[in-house]
Short mmCIF file of C-alpha atoms and ligand atoms in Angstrom, two decimals:
data_model
loop_
_atom_site.label_atom_id
_atom_site.label_comp_id
_atom_site.label_asym_id
_atom_site.label_seq_id
_atom_site.Cartn_x
_atom_site.Cartn_y
_atom_site.Cartn_z
CA MET A 1 133.81 76.68 288.97
CA PHE A 2 131.48 76.95 285.27
CA LYS A 3 127.82 75.99 284.51
CA ALA A 4 127.12 72.83 281.91
CA LEU A 5 124.11 71.32 281.34
CA MET A 6 124.82 67.11 281.85
CA LEU A 7 123.26 64.33 280.26
CA THR A 8 123.59 60.96 282.11
CA GLN A 9 122.00 57.55 281.87
CA GLN A 10 119.24 55.50 284.05
CA ASP A 11 117.89 52.75 283.45
CA LYS A 12 118.16 53.51 279.45
CA ALA A 13 116.50 56.94 280.18
CA THR A 14 118.23 60.31 279.99
CA GLN A 15 118.26 62.27 282.61
CA VAL A 16 118.73 66.01 282.28
CA ALA A 17 120.75 68.20 285.00
CA PHE A 18 122.45 71.78 285.11
CA VAL A 19 125.51 71.28 287.37
CA ASP A 20 128.67 73.49 288.84
CA LEU A 21 131.64 71.74 287.48
CA ASP A 22 135.32 72.42 289.12
CA GLU A 23 137.88 72.99 285.73
CA SER A 24 139.52 69.58 286.92
CA ALA A 25 136.29 67.56 285.51
CA LEU A 26 136.68 68.95 281.87
CA PRO A 27 137.89 65.89 279.47
CA PRO A 28 141.79 66.11 278.55
CA GLY A 29 142.22 68.48 275.05
CA ASP A 30 144.90 70.96 274.29
CA VAL A 31 142.50 74.13 274.34
CA ARG A 32 140.84 75.62 276.92
CA VAL A 33 137.83 77.62 275.60
CA LYS A 34 135.46 80.06 277.63
CA VAL A 35 131.82 79.68 275.63
CA GLU A 36 130.27 82.56 274.55
CA TYR A 37 127.38 80.97 272.83
CA SER A 38 126.54 77.25 271.48
CA SER A 39 123.41 76.24 269.36
CA LEU A 40 120.17 73.95 269.70
CA ASN A 41 120.44 71.50 266.91
CA TYR A 42 118.24 68.71 265.77
CA LYS A 43 120.92 66.35 267.37
CA ASP A 44 121.19 67.96 270.29
CA ALA A 45 117.00 68.14 271.02
CA LEU A 46 117.36 64.55 270.08
CA ALA A 47 120.24 63.89 272.74
CA VAL A 48 118.97 65.90 275.40
CA THR A 49 115.63 64.37 275.26
CA GLY A 50 116.92 61.10 274.99
CA ARG A 51 115.86 59.82 271.36
CA GLY A 52 117.97 58.59 269.11
CA ALA A 53 121.27 57.13 269.62
CA ILE A 54 123.36 60.48 269.75
CA VAL A 55 125.37 60.16 273.40
CA ARG A 56 127.89 57.37 272.80
CA SER A 57 129.39 58.13 276.30
CA TRP A 58 128.29 59.21 279.55
CA PRO A 59 128.52 61.24 281.31
CA MET A 60 127.90 63.82 278.67
CA VAL A 61 127.87 67.69 278.29
CA PRO A 62 125.59 67.87 274.48
CA GLY A 63 125.90 70.73 272.62
CA ILE A 64 127.64 69.80 268.98
CA ASP A 65 128.72 73.58 268.38
CA LEU A 66 130.48 76.14 270.19
CA ALA A 67 131.65 79.72 269.92
CA GLY A 68 133.93 81.65 271.88
CA VAL A 69 137.70 82.34 273.26
CA VAL A 70 140.67 80.58 274.09
CA GLU A 71 141.61 80.61 277.57
CA SER A 72 144.78 79.16 277.28
CA SER A 73 146.54 76.47 274.80
CA SER A 74 149.20 73.66 274.65
CA ASP A 75 148.79 74.06 271.11
CA PRO A 76 151.07 76.71 269.37
CA ALA A 77 148.49 77.21 266.76
CA TRP A 78 146.27 79.01 269.41
CA GLN A 79 146.58 81.85 271.92
CA ALA A 80 144.50 83.13 274.98
CA GLY A 81 142.22 85.70 273.10
CA ASP A 82 141.90 83.98 270.24
CA ARG A 83 137.68 84.00 268.92
CA VAL A 84 137.05 80.55 267.38
CA VAL A 85 134.14 78.13 266.11
CA VAL A 86 133.89 74.55 266.58
CA ASN A 87 131.17 71.89 265.38
CA GLY A 88 131.24 68.16 265.16
CA TRP A 89 134.46 66.31 265.88
CA GLY A 90 132.21 63.99 268.17
CA MET A 91 131.36 66.97 270.45
CA GLY A 92 127.82 66.67 272.50
CA GLU A 93 128.33 62.50 271.29
CA THR A 94 131.64 61.38 272.79
CA HIS A 95 133.26 64.33 273.88
CA TRP A 96 131.80 66.94 276.14
CA GLY A 97 130.12 69.72 273.81
CA GLY A 98 129.14 73.12 273.95
CA LEU A 99 126.13 73.56 276.19
CA SER A 100 128.71 74.18 279.11
CA GLN A 101 130.70 77.64 280.25
CA LYS A 102 133.71 76.03 279.46
CA ALA A 103 135.19 73.67 277.11
CA SER A 104 138.46 71.75 276.64
CA LEU A 105 138.89 70.75 273.32
CA LYS A 106 141.49 69.43 270.72
CA ALA A 107 144.05 71.99 268.77
CA GLY A 108 142.73 70.44 265.28
CA TRP A 109 139.14 70.96 265.86
CA LEU A 110 139.12 74.54 266.30
CA LEU A 111 138.88 76.99 263.68
CA ARG A 112 139.29 80.95 263.83
CA LEU A 113 135.95 82.71 264.04
CA PRO A 114 135.10 83.60 260.59
CA GLU A 115 135.51 87.11 259.15
CA GLY A 116 132.30 89.03 259.39
CA PHE A 117 130.92 87.32 261.95
CA THR A 118 130.49 87.50 265.71
CA THR A 119 130.61 84.71 267.93
CA ARG A 120 126.25 84.61 268.10
CA GLN A 121 126.52 85.18 264.39
CA ALA A 122 128.54 81.99 264.30
CA MET A 123 126.27 80.37 266.26
CA ALA A 124 123.31 81.44 264.73
CA VAL A 125 124.59 79.72 261.44
CA ALA A 126 126.44 76.90 263.63
CA THR A 127 126.26 73.37 262.52
CA ALA A 128 122.64 73.63 260.80
CA GLY A 129 123.62 76.59 258.45
CA TYR A 130 127.11 75.10 257.59
CA THR A 131 125.59 71.82 256.65
CA ALA A 132 123.19 73.77 254.44
CA ALA A 133 126.39 75.38 252.70
CA LEU A 134 127.84 71.84 252.37
CA CYS A 135 125.07 70.81 250.67
CA VAL A 136 125.00 73.77 248.51
CA MET A 137 128.98 73.53 247.73
CA ALA A 138 128.05 70.13 246.85
CA LEU A 139 125.26 71.11 244.20
CA LEU A 140 127.58 73.83 242.98
CA LYS A 141 130.29 71.18 242.51
CA HIS A 142 128.10 69.30 240.09
CA GLY A 143 127.64 71.97 237.85
CA THR A 144 124.37 73.27 238.47
CA ARG A 145 123.87 76.80 237.66
CA PRO A 146 120.74 79.48 238.33
CA GLN A 147 119.93 79.30 234.70
CA ASP A 148 119.10 75.88 235.33
CA GLY A 149 115.81 76.05 236.71
CA GLU A 150 113.74 75.98 240.15
CA VAL A 151 115.86 74.26 243.06
CA LEU A 152 114.16 72.65 245.96
CA VAL A 153 114.57 73.09 249.90
CA THR A 154 112.97 70.56 252.25
CA GLY A 155 111.86 71.14 256.03
CA ALA A 156 112.71 74.92 254.63
CA THR A 157 111.44 76.69 258.20
CA GLY A 158 114.24 74.28 259.94
CA GLY A 159 117.15 75.99 260.99
CA VAL A 160 119.34 73.86 257.67
CA GLY A 161 116.34 74.86 255.79
CA SER A 162 116.15 78.27 256.50
CA VAL A 163 119.77 78.68 255.74
CA ALA A 164 119.90 76.96 252.27
CA VAL A 165 116.90 78.94 251.42
CA ALA A 166 118.70 82.04 251.84
CA LEU A 167 122.28 81.11 250.30
CA LEU A 168 120.25 79.54 247.12
CA ALA A 169 118.66 82.58 246.83
CA GLY A 170 122.05 84.77 247.53
CA LEU A 171 123.47 82.61 244.82
CA GLY A 172 120.99 83.68 242.23
CA PHE A 173 118.75 80.33 242.16
CA GLU A 174 115.09 80.33 241.82
CA VAL A 175 114.04 78.47 245.45
CA THR A 176 111.10 76.53 245.75
CA ALA A 177 110.55 76.25 249.87
CA SER A 178 108.89 73.16 250.85
CA THR A 179 107.34 73.16 254.36
CA GLY A 180 104.62 71.97 256.52
CA ARG A 181 103.88 75.69 257.94
CA PRO A 182 101.79 77.62 255.28
CA GLN A 183 101.83 80.45 257.90
CA GLU A 184 105.32 80.69 257.53
CA ALA A 185 105.48 81.88 253.71
CA ASP A 186 106.08 85.16 254.49
CA TYR A 187 109.10 84.24 256.37
CA LEU A 188 110.56 81.88 253.38
CA GLN A 189 109.79 84.40 251.30
CA ARG A 190 112.02 87.14 253.24
CA MET A 191 114.27 84.50 253.38
CA GLY A 192 114.50 84.55 249.58
CA ALA A 193 112.12 81.87 248.45
CA ALA A 194 110.08 82.25 245.09
CA HIS A 195 107.84 79.87 245.72
CA ILE A 196 106.22 78.01 248.95
CA LEU A 197 105.30 74.53 248.36
CA ASP A 198 103.12 72.50 250.63
CA ARG A 199 105.09 69.43 251.79
CA GLY A 200 101.96 67.02 251.93
CA SER A 201 102.49 66.97 248.44
CA LEU A 202 106.02 65.78 248.89
CA VAL A 203 104.92 63.15 251.85
CA ALA A 204 102.74 60.57 250.00
CA PRO A 205 104.20 57.60 247.92
CA GLY A 206 104.75 58.75 244.43
CA LYS A 207 105.81 57.21 240.96
CA PRO A 208 109.29 56.33 240.64
CA LEU A 209 109.63 58.70 237.86
CA GLN A 210 107.53 61.96 237.62
CA SER A 211 107.27 65.41 235.65
CA GLU A 212 110.76 66.64 235.87
CA ARG A 213 110.94 69.84 238.13
CA TRP A 214 113.93 70.94 239.60
CA ALA A 215 117.68 71.13 238.82
CA ALA A 216 118.49 70.20 241.99
CA THR A 217 117.52 69.86 245.77
CA VAL A 218 118.57 70.02 249.39
CA ASP A 219 116.96 67.75 251.31
CA THR A 220 116.72 67.82 255.60
CA VAL A 221 113.60 65.41 255.27
CA GLY A 222 114.43 61.96 253.93
CA SER A 223 112.39 59.26 253.21
CA GLN A 224 109.28 59.33 250.85
CA THR A 225 110.04 63.35 250.44
CA LEU A 226 113.57 62.68 249.40
CA ALA A 227 112.33 59.61 247.11
CA ASN A 228 109.78 61.99 245.44
CA ALA A 229 112.42 64.25 245.11
CA LEU A 230 114.85 62.66 243.09
CA ALA A 231 111.55 60.97 241.03
CA GLN A 232 111.11 64.89 240.04
CA THR A 233 114.68 66.00 239.41
CA LYS A 234 115.44 67.21 235.93
CA TRP A 235 117.51 65.09 233.49
CA ASN A 236 121.27 65.06 235.13
CA GLY A 237 120.19 67.11 238.39
CA ALA A 238 121.41 66.49 241.81
CA VAL A 239 120.22 66.24 245.37
CA ALA A 240 121.91 66.64 248.22
CA ALA A 241 120.38 64.89 251.52
CA CYS A 242 121.37 65.72 255.06
CA GLY A 243 118.74 64.95 256.93
CA LEU A 244 115.81 62.86 258.09
CA ALA A 245 113.41 64.63 259.83
CA GLY A 246 111.10 63.10 257.96
CA GLY A 247 112.35 59.12 257.95
CA ALA A 248 115.39 57.51 258.00
CA ASP A 249 114.12 55.66 255.00
CA LEU A 250 114.75 55.69 251.25
CA PRO A 251 111.83 54.22 249.48
CA SER A 252 112.95 54.76 245.85
CA THR A 253 113.80 53.09 242.79
CA VAL A 254 117.35 53.21 241.07
CA MET A 255 115.13 54.88 238.11
CA PRO A 256 116.03 58.41 238.60
CA PHE A 257 119.40 57.14 238.88
CA ILE A 258 119.61 55.17 235.41
CA LEU A 259 116.96 56.83 233.14
CA ARG A 260 117.95 60.67 234.18
CA GLY A 261 121.29 60.57 235.44
CA VAL A 262 120.41 62.28 238.76
CA THR A 263 122.89 62.26 241.19
CA LEU A 264 122.40 61.90 245.25
CA TYR A 265 125.02 63.63 247.41
CA GLY A 266 125.06 62.43 251.12
CA ILE A 267 126.24 64.89 253.53
CA ASN A 268 128.15 64.67 256.31
CA CYS A 269 128.87 67.54 258.38
CA VAL A 270 130.97 65.71 261.50
CA PHE A 271 134.51 64.87 259.95
CA GLN A 272 135.38 67.56 257.35
CA SER A 273 138.38 69.01 257.27
CA ASN A 274 139.18 72.40 257.70
CA ALA A 275 139.67 73.79 254.69
CA VAL A 276 136.14 72.61 253.85
CA ARG A 277 134.91 74.35 256.90
CA GLU A 278 136.45 77.35 255.76
CA GLN A 279 134.87 77.04 252.32
CA ALA A 280 131.45 76.72 253.91
CA TRP A 281 131.62 79.88 255.99
CA ALA A 282 133.10 81.97 253.14
CA LEU A 283 130.08 81.38 250.92
CA LEU A 284 128.01 81.73 254.16
CA ALA A 285 129.51 85.16 254.92
CA ARG A 286 129.34 86.24 250.95
CA HIS A 287 125.75 85.30 250.72
CA VAL A 288 123.64 85.10 253.57
CA LYS A 289 122.75 88.64 254.26
CA PRO A 290 122.83 89.63 258.25
CA ASP A 291 119.46 91.24 258.72
CA GLN A 292 118.32 87.38 257.18
CA LEU A 293 120.25 85.93 260.08
CA ALA A 294 119.15 87.93 262.10
CA GLU A 295 115.42 87.25 261.72
CA MET A 296 115.96 83.54 261.22
CA THR A 297 117.52 83.55 264.64
CA HIS A 298 115.75 83.52 268.32
CA GLU A 299 118.16 83.41 271.72
CA VAL A 300 117.50 81.29 274.82
CA ALA A 301 119.19 80.56 278.17
CA LEU A 302 121.07 77.05 278.81
CA SER A 303 118.07 76.88 281.60
CA ASP A 304 115.59 76.77 278.53
CA ILE A 305 117.21 73.70 276.43
CA VAL A 306 115.11 71.28 277.52
CA GLN A 307 111.51 73.34 276.37
CA ALA A 308 113.63 74.09 273.20
CA SER A 309 114.55 70.91 272.88
CA ASN A 310 110.85 69.04 272.77
CA ASP A 311 109.34 72.39 270.93
CA LEU A 312 112.03 71.83 268.04
CA LEU A 313 111.37 68.29 267.71
CA ALA A 314 107.65 69.31 267.30
CA GLY A 315 108.06 71.58 265.00
CA ARG A 316 107.23 74.62 266.94
CA ILE A 317 110.41 76.37 266.45
CA ARG A 318 111.74 78.14 263.11
CA GLY A 319 114.75 78.86 262.24
CA ARG A 320 117.73 78.57 264.28
CA THR A 321 118.21 78.78 268.19
CA VAL A 322 121.20 80.04 269.60
CA VAL A 323 121.84 79.60 273.20
CA ASP A 324 123.50 81.88 275.16
CA VAL A 325 125.49 79.53 278.04
CA ASN A 326 126.18 82.50 280.09
CA ARG A 327 122.55 83.59 281.41
P1 NDP B 401 114.80 71.71 262.10
O1 NDP B 401 114.13 70.69 263.18
O2 NDP B 401 115.32 72.61 262.45
O3 NDP B 401 114.11 71.48 260.52
C1 NDP B 401 113.66 70.10 260.52
C2 NDP B 401 112.49 70.75 259.50
O4 NDP B 401 111.82 69.73 258.85
C3 NDP B 401 110.99 70.98 260.21
O5 NDP B 401 111.25 72.38 260.84
C4 NDP B 401 110.16 70.75 259.59
O6 NDP B 401 110.09 72.07 258.26
C5 NDP B 401 110.48 69.83 258.55
N1 NDP B 401 110.14 68.60 259.07
C6 NDP B 401 109.97 68.25 260.56
N2 NDP B 401 109.00 66.81 260.64
C7 NDP B 401 108.84 66.77 259.41
C8 NDP B 401 108.10 65.66 258.76
N3 NDP B 401 107.88 64.05 259.79
N4 NDP B 401 107.54 65.40 257.70
C9 NDP B 401 108.25 66.71 256.73
N5 NDP B 401 108.97 67.50 257.10
C10 NDP B 401 109.36 67.77 258.64
O7 NDP B 401 116.38 71.18 262.11
P2 NDP B 401 117.56 70.92 261.47
O8 NDP B 401 117.42 71.77 260.38
O9 NDP B 401 118.50 71.44 262.57
O10 NDP B 401 118.05 69.72 260.91
C11 NDP B 401 117.43 69.27 259.69
C12 NDP B 401 117.75 67.51 259.60
O11 NDP B 401 119.07 67.80 259.15
C13 NDP B 401 117.55 66.76 260.72
O12 NDP B 401 117.30 65.24 260.21
C14 NDP B 401 119.36 66.78 261.30
O13 NDP B 401 119.66 65.43 261.79
C15 NDP B 401 119.59 66.56 259.72
N6 NDP B 401 121.49 67.57 259.96
C16 NDP B 401 122.15 66.61 259.38
C17 NDP B 401 123.85 67.03 259.49
C18 NDP B 401 124.55 66.27 258.37
O14 NDP B 401 125.88 66.18 258.84
N7 NDP B 401 124.07 65.31 257.81
C19 NDP B 401 124.17 68.12 260.12
C20 NDP B 401 122.95 69.04 260.39
C21 NDP B 401 121.82 68.30 260.83
P3 NDP B 401 109.06 72.37 257.87
O15 NDP B 401 107.80 73.03 258.91
O16 NDP B 401 109.10 73.84 257.04
O17 NDP B 401 108.04 71.41 256.85
#
């Protein structure tokens, strides 16, 4: 038997329960994993609280990422005892996910635990951190270099934002962290931010083209914030958009694209090749300091998930939330 968080739907409302399950209840898969840690991401919080159409098959064990140890595998690529990390591929959406003590997964979804990380540290990074790395990789591939000037990170005290700030600063960029939490300025500076910007200055509707300020942006907020970031991007600069914490709309114009050659990159972390994932983890291992990762992380138990989900969506959580599924 093992414990899991289970979501069911009744009259279109999401119900959450902690259940004891027999292993025979697990979905089909090539590899059986004993989960050590999962994490709480924005998407998980939406699923657990029943906001947003995240879960697409019921009942569902939520959790879009996990790290743990292989117990058994019918695929020769994996042996009992291998330490692995998995995120995306529909886990917690169409396939039972990581907020559970056991998981049954497709062999191709697993990644060997990246060098330099414990399973707990891997879940401190997890989906949010790896998405921050995908955003930064898009900007680096675009050609953005530290000498190009200030880079902006929006939603900076959030999970993606905190890792993006630390990673960009670790790469030598001058980072401006946009936040609605001025009381976290010291924290953001410890993550490597050179400047703090009140997010209020980015949420009001602005002109289609504004003074050129940012060489590049990692945007986790969307909506008017993304529109203003685009309008303030320097000639030939780039914006990597991954989030919608402020809204899913994009009230922009084509002006930044056609008059300043700005490029907007869309980032999706769910279906990336393992080669790209390995590059992202390697970048994080090289440029995010373990003490920064430790400071941006707090831990909760499986039984704390509902409260933590509400806190995350209300903007009361700073950085990353690791879930110890065995307590
Ligand atoms: P968090 O909740 O940890 O962080 C979001 C941050 O956004 C908050 O901490 C807050 O930062 C800011 N924020 C929240 N509400 C608003 C608002 N109304 N207006 C402006 N800013 C706001 O979430 P994550 O970091 O885990 O995820 C961030 C976004 O990225 C989410 O939308 C998530 O769905 C998306 N995401 C997308 C992925 C992809 O593959 N594309 C993968 C992972 C995440 P502050 O208080 O500092 O202003």
